[in-house]
């Protein structure tokens, strides 16, 4: 082999070796970056104990991938389980960090419940529960709006899957940012001043003694005992909002300063399932009926807004009958009821 050919061969070998070395270094840098990302996420992501093993396994897989961006990792984790895995700010003081009722996951506002009991307070009165929900809802909404603004997105997803309901006050707080002016939102009737237990015991005793398997007598009696049907209005200038002190909230002021009217116009998509019931079902129906949201899901909601009380009646044949007696009947503004039908 001539000197010239040998020189070219040496250069080729040197080039290949250099390329391999450079690729290895870049790969190491990528791996190092991904380890940093994974370590960051393992510190900043919260998850319940029963999901811990799966979460750590997923983070371990992410560590072994190359050329990933933080947004891609967040997406992968969010898709893994957006109900139990969420990004939290460890520097932020939270009344209930170990069990938030509302979470921000990218462009998704996940509302797990409209009943948000603080975990770290001895006194858990009605006002504390409401304030805890308000805190989580507004701070989560601020994060979602920030994400939408950063990525120039115009659509928010509100996830109500598995939300069994909660308080009416909390539902109204969650409506406040998305509605404006004065609008009728639903009709309702209360049963026996919202106490459905009288005369349940007497009826149960009668049915048990007679051994009836048909409850026509029972239903005819129930149908005569409802209060007058009324319409409930949403009014952002009503004194109710002074009670909730939404506009006094510092996070709310920050939300208004940054996004102003944009939050009133944002497109909303709803995700529901067969467990979406009570206050969450009513919340979804209001947003849909006022044309502020569209439902993405194909499953119907629970069809039980009226907080039923359950009563077991045992017949003479030895069969047990479970009677669900709603304390409230609710109609959508367009006239049909949610009870037994769902959204």
XYZ file of N, CA and C in Angstrom, residues 82-297:
648
model
N -53.550 11.452 33.640
C -53.756 12.855 33.983
C -54.612 13.050 35.224
N -55.156 11.961 35.774
C -55.956 12.115 36.982
C -55.124 11.997 38.257
N -53.998 11.330 38.178
C -53.229 11.081 39.391
C -51.831 11.690 39.347
N -51.455 12.241 38.218
C -50.101 12.749 38.062
C -50.182 14.204 37.646
N -49.528 15.086 38.351
C -49.709 16.494 38.040
C -48.473 17.275 38.481
N -48.216 18.346 37.757
C -47.073 19.187 38.065
C -47.445 20.147 39.183
N -46.610 20.220 40.194
C -46.882 21.120 41.308
C -45.694 22.042 41.517
N -45.961 23.183 42.118
C -44.912 24.145 42.410
C -44.528 23.978 43.874
N -43.339 23.468 44.119
C -42.954 23.145 45.498
C -42.743 24.395 46.346
N -42.596 25.568 45.701
C -42.385 26.802 46.454
C -43.700 27.468 46.840
N -44.799 26.925 46.349
C -46.087 27.550 46.578
C -46.761 26.917 47.783
N -47.312 27.761 48.650
C -47.990 27.235 49.825
C -49.375 26.760 49.420
N -49.675 25.543 49.688
C -50.968 24.985 49.289
C -51.685 24.427 50.503
N -52.988 24.734 50.659
C -53.722 24.213 51.803
C -53.871 22.695 51.767
N -53.792 22.086 50.590
C -54.076 20.657 50.494
C -53.286 20.018 49.368
N -51.969 20.132 49.426
C -51.125 19.673 48.326
C -51.212 18.170 48.119
N -51.442 17.435 49.206
C -51.465 15.982 49.069
C -52.782 15.463 48.482
N -53.762 16.322 48.355
C -55.012 15.880 47.735
C -55.741 17.076 47.116
N -55.195 17.647 46.042
C -55.876 18.787 45.426
C -57.131 18.337 44.696
N -58.174 19.133 44.786
C -59.416 18.790 44.099
C -59.404 19.297 42.669
N -58.489 20.222 42.352
C -58.357 20.747 40.992
C -56.887 20.729 40.604
N -56.585 20.334 39.372
C -55.199 20.269 38.904
C -55.086 20.889 37.524
N -53.910 21.422 37.228
C -53.589 21.922 35.893
C -52.639 20.937 35.229
N -53.037 20.392 34.096
C -52.188 19.478 33.328
C -52.151 19.988 31.889
N -51.103 20.739 31.573
C -50.962 21.340 30.246
C -52.186 22.210 29.952
N -52.953 21.894 28.901
C -54.135 22.705 28.560
C -55.413 22.157 29.201
N -55.258 21.279 30.191
C -56.402 20.635 30.832
C -56.601 21.157 32.255
N -57.842 21.528 32.561
C -58.231 21.858 33.921
C -58.984 20.645 34.453
N -58.342 19.889 35.342
C -58.927 18.644 35.851
C -59.594 18.937 37.193
N -60.927 18.858 37.218
C -61.678 19.092 38.458
C -62.128 17.735 38.992
N -61.450 17.265 40.031
C -61.762 15.946 40.594
C -63.028 15.971 41.436
N -63.249 17.098 42.115
C -64.394 17.177 43.015
C -64.727 18.636 43.278
N -66.006 18.898 43.552
C -66.434 20.228 43.973
C -66.567 20.280 45.502
N -65.901 19.364 46.171
C -65.885 19.342 47.645
C -64.445 19.124 48.068
N -63.815 20.156 48.607
C -62.359 20.169 48.770
C -61.988 20.403 50.237
N -61.958 19.331 51.017
C -61.694 19.443 52.457
C -60.202 19.649 52.703
N -59.803 20.711 53.420
C -58.377 20.912 53.730
C -57.848 19.772 54.583
N -56.620 19.354 54.307
C -56.040 18.223 55.029
C -55.249 18.652 56.262
N -54.817 19.907 56.271
C -53.895 20.299 57.337
C -54.509 21.303 58.313
N -55.832 21.300 58.416
C -56.480 22.195 59.364
C -57.363 21.387 60.303
N -57.351 21.781 61.577
C -58.187 21.076 62.543
C -59.664 21.386 62.298
N -59.959 22.661 62.046
C -61.332 23.052 61.775
C -61.587 22.993 60.271
N -62.607 22.234 59.897
C -62.932 22.075 58.479
C -64.392 22.458 58.264
N -64.707 23.728 58.570
C -66.065 24.218 58.395
C -66.371 24.477 56.927
N -67.610 24.878 56.679
C -68.053 25.091 55.298
C -67.219 26.159 54.598
N -66.911 27.238 55.287
C -66.149 28.321 54.647
C -64.731 27.875 54.301
N -64.097 27.044 55.179
C -62.744 26.547 54.887
C -62.746 25.630 53.661
N -63.778 24.796 53.565
C -63.884 23.885 52.416
C -64.052 24.682 51.125
N -64.892 25.707 51.192
C -65.117 26.549 50.006
C -63.851 27.312 49.622
N -63.168 27.867 50.624
C -61.941 28.620 50.346
C -60.851 27.728 49.766
N -60.787 26.494 50.253
C -59.789 25.550 49.750
C -60.033 25.243 48.273
N -61.303 25.039 47.920
C -61.633 24.805 46.505
C -61.291 26.039 45.671
N -61.671 27.200 46.175
C -61.421 28.445 45.427
C -59.932 28.621 45.154
N -59.123 28.340 46.158
C -57.664 28.454 46.000
C -57.164 27.544 44.882
N -57.512 26.257 44.956
C -57.021 25.293 43.964
C -57.573 25.581 42.576
N -58.837 25.999 42.520
C -59.444 26.260 41.215
C -58.777 27.449 40.526
N -58.639 28.552 41.233
C -58.092 29.765 40.608
C -56.624 29.586 40.248
N -55.826 28.984 41.145
C -54.401 28.799 40.835
C -54.211 27.820 39.676
N -55.034 26.781 39.616
C -54.935 25.821 38.505
C -55.371 26.463 37.194
N -56.429 27.263 37.245
C -56.900 27.951 36.042
C -55.840 28.922 35.532
N -55.155 29.586 36.444
C -54.076 30.498 36.059
C -52.961 29.747 35.338
N -52.609 28.558 35.822
C -51.562 27.757 35.173
C -51.988 27.307 33.778
N -53.248 26.882 33.663
C -53.737 26.436 32.351
C -53.753 27.599 31.365
N -54.236 28.760 31.794
C -54.275 29.929 30.908
C -52.865 30.353 30.508
N -51.922 30.243 31.433
C -50.522 30.569 31.119
C -49.981 29.615 30.065
N -50.312 28.338 30.193
C -49.865 27.340 29.212
C -50.469 27.633 27.842
N -51.766 27.943 27.801
C -52.434 28.251 26.535
C -51.806 29.470 25.877
N -51.524 30.477 26.687
C -50.926 31.708 26.164
C -49.520 31.453 25.630
N -48.746 30.672 26.368
C -47.364 30.364 25.979
C -47.313 29.582 24.668
N -48.279 28.695 24.442
C -48.288 27.846 23.248
C -49.271 28.338 22.185
N -49.782 29.556 22.394
C -50.700 30.177 21.426
C -51.885 29.260 21.113
N -52.453 28.661 22.150
C -53.600 27.759 21.992
C -54.877 28.480 22.410
N -55.986 28.120 21.799
C -57.250 28.804 22.059
C -58.315 27.866 22.614
N -57.921 26.665 23.010
C -58.892 25.675 23.479
C -58.456 25.071 24.812
N -59.355 25.095 25.768
C -59.111 24.495 27.083
C -59.987 23.258 27.246
N -59.434 22.230 27.859
C -60.212 21.029 28.181
C -60.497 21.028 29.683
N -61.761 20.925 30.043
C -62.142 20.761 31.453
C -62.526 19.301 31.651
N -61.755 18.622 32.479
C -61.917 17.183 32.699
C -62.746 16.952 33.962
N -63.954 16.425 33.784
C -64.848 16.134 34.910
C -65.050 14.634 35.104
N -64.219 13.827 34.470
C -64.369 12.370 34.590
C -64.151 11.944 36.046
N -65.046 11.112 36.547
C -64.921 10.622 37.915
C -65.329 11.614 38.982
N -65.791 12.801 38.588
C -66.196 13.828 39.552
C -67.632 13.563 39.991
N -67.782 13.133 41.239
C -69.103 12.790 41.756
C -69.905 13.962 42.260
N -69.334 15.181 42.203
C -70.081 16.365 42.607
C -69.455 17.071 43.787
N -70.302 17.683 44.634
C -69.805 18.459 45.762
C -70.759 19.587 46.097
N -70.193 20.756 46.409
C -71.000 21.881 46.869
C -71.491 22.778 45.744
N -72.687 23.358 45.948
C -73.224 24.309 44.972
C -72.376 25.571 44.907
N -71.876 26.022 46.060
C -71.029 27.220 46.073
C -69.796 27.020 45.206
N -69.178 25.847 45.339
C -67.974 25.549 44.563
C -68.282 25.520 43.064
N -69.436 24.959 42.725
C -69.831 24.920 41.315
C -69.985 26.334 40.766
N -70.577 27.232 41.550
C -70.769 28.610 41.105
C -69.438 29.346 40.984
N -68.513 29.069 41.900
C -67.176 29.665 41.805
C -66.504 29.239 40.506
N -66.677 27.961 40.141
C -66.053 27.446 38.918
C -66.736 27.962 37.652
N -67.981 28.433 37.770
C -68.666 29.044 36.626
C -68.236 30.493 36.423
N -67.888 31.149 37.515
C -67.666 32.600 37.511
C -66.729 33.095 36.403
N -65.570 32.472 36.180
C -64.660 33.007 35.159
C -65.191 32.895 33.732
N -66.101 31.946 33.480
C -66.482 31.635 32.101
C -67.799 32.264 31.658
N -68.606 32.755 32.617
C -69.886 33.366 32.273
C -69.834 34.862 32.534
N -70.708 35.611 31.861
C -70.753 37.055 32.085
C -72.196 37.537 32.029
N -72.462 38.627 32.756
C -73.811 39.167 32.780
C -74.734 38.377 33.673
N -76.025 38.464 33.371
C -77.048 37.751 34.147
C -77.747 36.760 33.235
N -77.652 35.473 33.570
C -78.261 34.435 32.735
C -78.928 33.381 33.616
N -80.051 32.845 33.140
C -80.703 31.721 33.815
C -79.882 30.467 33.549
N -79.635 29.671 34.575
C -78.767 28.506 34.381
C -79.477 27.169 34.622
N -80.458 27.111 35.520
C -81.226 25.865 35.676
C -82.477 26.117 36.513
N -83.413 25.173 36.459
C -84.621 25.197 37.283
C -84.528 24.093 38.335
N -85.186 24.305 39.472
C -85.122 23.281 40.512
C -86.374 23.291 41.380
N -86.614 22.178 42.032
C -87.624 22.049 43.078
C -86.993 21.324 44.260
N -87.332 21.755 45.467
C -86.886 21.049 46.663
C -88.007 20.151 47.178
N -87.634 19.069 47.812
C -88.617 18.179 48.430
C -88.624 18.401 49.937
N -89.827 18.684 50.473
C -89.981 18.858 51.922
C -88.909 19.766 52.504
N -88.805 20.940 51.935
C -87.781 21.895 52.379
C -86.406 21.250 52.383
N -86.129 20.502 51.319
C -84.842 19.819 51.066
C -84.514 18.741 52.103
N -85.522 18.270 52.852
C -85.314 17.147 53.776
C -86.218 15.994 53.357
N -85.683 15.001 52.637
C -86.534 13.972 52.040
C -86.908 12.818 52.971
N -86.637 12.937 54.274
C -86.807 11.776 55.151
C -88.231 11.631 55.705
N -88.981 12.691 55.713
C -90.350 12.603 56.223
C -91.309 12.499 55.049
N -92.250 11.535 54.992
C -92.495 10.486 55.975
C -91.946 9.140 55.502
N -90.677 9.082 55.170
C -90.060 7.875 54.615
C -90.253 6.664 55.538
N -90.024 6.848 56.844
C -90.089 5.708 57.763
C -91.477 5.079 57.783
N -92.499 5.928 57.809
C -93.873 5.420 57.845
C -94.199 4.657 56.567
N -93.756 5.191 55.430
C -94.017 4.538 54.142
C -93.275 3.209 54.073
N -92.023 3.211 54.523
C -91.221 1.985 54.506
C -91.890 0.893 55.336
N -92.403 1.287 56.509
C -93.064 0.322 57.391
C -94.312 -0.249 56.715
N -95.085 0.643 56.069
C -96.310 0.206 55.391
C -95.988 -0.776 54.272
N -94.990 -0.440 53.454
C -94.632 -1.291 52.323
C -94.089 -2.638 52.793
N -93.306 -2.617 53.860
C -92.735 -3.864 54.383
C -93.829 -4.786 54.918
N -94.768 -4.204 55.687
C -95.844 -5.008 56.268
C -96.776 -5.576 55.199
N -97.026 -4.788 54.148
C -97.955 -5.239 53.106
C -97.284 -6.166 52.105
N -95.951 -6.182 52.106
C -95.227 -7.055 51.196
C -95.319 -6.633 49.746
N -95.584 -5.355 49.512
C -95.736 -4.871 48.137
C -94.400 -4.882 47.397
N -94.415 -5.348 46.187
C -93.215 -5.256 45.357
C -93.331 -4.102 44.366
N -94.569 -3.569 44.220
C -94.767 -2.391 43.374
C -94.878 -1.168 44.281
N -94.278 -0.069 43.844
C -94.246 1.107 44.708
C -95.066 2.260 44.129
N -96.165 1.939 43.439
C -96.973 2.993 42.820
C -97.548 3.935 43.880
N -97.981 3.353 45.020
C -98.506 4.175 46.107
C -97.433 5.142 46.608
N -96.237 4.611 46.748
C -95.106 5.395 47.253
C -94.799 6.566 46.321
N -94.736 6.275 44.999
C -94.380 7.309 44.033
C -95.464 8.376 43.930
N -96.727 7.968 43.994
C -97.807 8.953 43.910
C -97.756 9.902 45.100
N -97.373 9.377 46.268
C -97.253 10.219 47.451
C -96.087 11.195 47.305
N -94.972 10.684 46.765
C -93.803 11.543 46.585
C -94.095 12.702 45.647
N -94.821 12.428 44.576
C -95.051 13.434 43.549
C -95.900 14.604 44.034
N -96.571 14.453 45.172
C -97.403 15.534 45.699
C -96.640 16.426 46.678
N -95.382 16.136 46.908
C -94.692 16.776 48.032
C -93.540 17.691 47.626
N -93.533 18.136 46.375
C -92.431 18.984 45.923
C -92.797 20.455 46.045
N -91.797 21.272 46.369
C -91.985 22.718 46.401
C -92.173 23.240 44.980
N -92.555 24.510 44.906
C -92.774 25.136 43.602
C -91.475 25.194 42.795
N -91.600 24.995 41.500
C -90.429 25.037 40.614
C -89.920 26.470 40.498
N -88.593 26.618 40.601
C -87.972 27.947 40.558
C -86.821 27.961 39.566
N -86.511 29.137 39.083
C -85.366 29.300 38.181
C -84.216 29.937 38.939
N -83.027 29.364 38.765
C -81.833 29.922 39.414
C -81.025 30.687 38.373
N -80.550 31.880 38.755
C -79.814 32.745 37.843
C -78.356 32.870 38.254
N -77.514 32.997 37.253
C -76.125 33.394 37.490
C -76.053 34.892 37.238
N -75.501 35.629 38.174
C -75.356 37.079 38.023
C -74.035 37.487 38.649
N -73.080 37.886 37.799
C -71.742 38.189 38.308
C -71.718 39.441 39.180
N -72.794 40.239 39.155
C -72.865 41.434 40.002
C -73.699 41.200 41.256
N -74.116 39.974 41.468
C -74.943 39.645 42.619
C -74.109 39.654 43.898
N -74.781 39.830 45.038
C -74.072 39.882 46.320
C -73.424 38.552 46.689
N -73.830 37.460 46.016
C -73.222 36.155 46.271
C -71.710 36.211 46.091
N -71.266 36.958 45.081
C -69.840 37.000 44.776
C -69.072 37.770 45.845
N -69.765 38.694 46.527
C -69.129 39.364 47.662
C -68.888 38.371 48.794
N -69.824 37.437 48.961
C -69.665 36.408 50.000
C -68.475 35.503 49.676
N -68.339 35.138 48.392
C -67.245 34.264 47.989
C -65.911 35.001 47.921
N -65.969 36.336 47.801
C -64.761 37.182 47.739
C -63.809 36.751 46.616
N -64.380 36.400 45.482
C -63.550 35.971 44.356
C -62.699 37.118 43.846
N -63.332 38.284 43.653
C -62.603 39.412 43.058
C -61.548 39.988 43.998
N -61.603 39.619 45.276
C -60.577 40.070 46.227
C -59.362 39.151 46.244
N -59.488 37.982 45.647
C -58.422 36.985 45.680
C -57.214 37.457 44.865
N -56.017 37.349 45.444
C -54.802 37.832 44.774
C -54.525 37.070 43.488
N -54.735 35.738 43.511
C -54.513 34.945 42.303
C -55.524 35.315 41.216
N -56.752 35.630 41.629
C -57.765 36.050 40.662
C -57.371 37.378 40.016
N -56.863 38.302 40.819
C -56.418 39.591 40.272
C -55.282 39.387 39.278
N -54.378 38.464 39.601
C -53.275 38.151 38.684
C -53.820 37.569 37.380
N -54.825 36.696 37.507
C -55.462 36.082 36.339
C -56.106 37.153 35.463
N -56.802 38.097 36.080
C -57.472 39.160 35.337
C -56.475 40.103 34.668
N -55.412 40.429 35.397
C -54.393 41.329 34.845
C -53.730 40.734 33.609
N -53.458 39.431 33.643
C -52.733 38.791 32.540
C -53.624 38.464 31.353
N -54.871 38.056 31.628
C -55.685 37.522 30.537
C -56.990 38.273 30.285
N -57.404 39.106 31.251
C -58.565 39.956 31.031
C -59.766 39.228 30.469
N -60.283 39.737 29.341
C -61.493 39.167 28.731
C -61.226 37.844 28.024
N -59.963 37.515 27.793
C -59.626 36.299 27.042
C -60.238 35.057 27.683
N -60.288 35.066 29.010
C -60.796 33.887 29.715
C -62.301 33.702 29.498
N -63.008 34.814 29.225
C -64.447 34.732 28.961
C -64.734 34.196 27.561
N -63.744 34.284 26.676
C -63.959 33.890 25.279
C -63.288 32.560 24.926
N -62.490 32.010 25.826
C -61.727 30.795 25.509
C -62.670 29.644 25.127
N -62.274 28.856 24.139
C -63.073 27.688 23.751
C -62.897 26.587 24.803
N -64.002 25.966 25.184
C -63.969 24.942 26.235
C -64.515 23.620 25.702
N -63.757 22.557 25.933
C -64.212 21.200 25.638
C -64.336 20.452 26.963
N -65.412 19.708 27.127
C -65.659 18.978 28.374
C -65.447 17.485 28.182
N -64.805 16.862 29.170
C -64.692 15.409 29.202
C -65.453 14.899 30.421
N -66.432 14.032 30.187
C -67.253 13.480 31.267
C -67.320 11.965 31.103
N -67.836 11.287 32.123
C -68.090 9.850 32.009
C -69.288 9.494 32.879
N -69.548 8.212 33.046
C -70.732 7.773 33.787
C -70.638 8.067 35.282
N -69.458 8.459 35.766
C -69.292 8.818 37.180
C -69.469 10.311 37.417
N -69.604 11.085 36.359
C -69.807 12.530 36.489
C -71.243 12.770 36.937
N -71.413 13.238 38.179
C -72.769 13.378 38.706
C -72.922 14.565 39.625
N -74.160 14.806 40.036
C -74.500 15.842 40.991
C -74.009 17.209 40.514
N -73.225 17.925 41.350
C -72.801 19.283 40.999
C -71.972 19.321 39.717
N -71.153 18.300 39.473
C -70.307 18.299 38.269
C -71.147 18.089 37.009
N -72.201 17.290 37.126
C -73.113 17.059 36.003
C -73.890 18.336 35.679
N -74.329 19.015 36.719
C -75.039 20.279 36.538
C -74.111 21.334 35.943
N -72.889 21.374 36.435
C -71.878 22.318 35.933
C -71.666 22.132 34.431
N -71.503 20.881 34.011
C -71.289 20.585 32.590
C -72.500 20.990 31.762
N -73.704 20.686 32.257
C -74.917 20.990 31.490
C -75.111 22.494 31.330
N -74.748 23.266 32.349
C -74.877 24.728 32.266
C -73.955 25.286 31.188
N -72.702 24.858 31.190
C -71.747 25.342 30.188
C -72.187 24.959 28.776
N -72.764 23.762 28.632
C -73.236 23.313 27.310
C -74.471 24.103 26.881
N -75.445 24.248 27.791
C -76.700 24.924 27.443
C -76.491 26.397 27.117
N -75.502 27.020 27.726
C -75.209 28.431 27.448
C -74.207 28.584 26.313
N -73.923 27.453 25.648
C -73.026 27.442 24.481
C -71.625 27.961 24.814
N -71.189 27.684 26.060
C -69.815 28.025 26.446
C -68.890 26.830 26.324
N -69.456 25.636 26.083
C -68.612 24.437 26.008
C -69.280 23.378 25.143
N -68.447 22.451 24.662
C -68.925 21.272 23.939
C -68.407 20.030 24.657
N -69.194 18.956 24.601
C -68.791 17.704 25.245
C -68.035 16.841 24.252
N -66.837 16.382 24.660
C -66.030 15.510 23.811
C -66.385 14.040 24.006
N -66.833 13.685 25.205
C -67.017 12.278 25.567
C -68.255 11.677 24.911
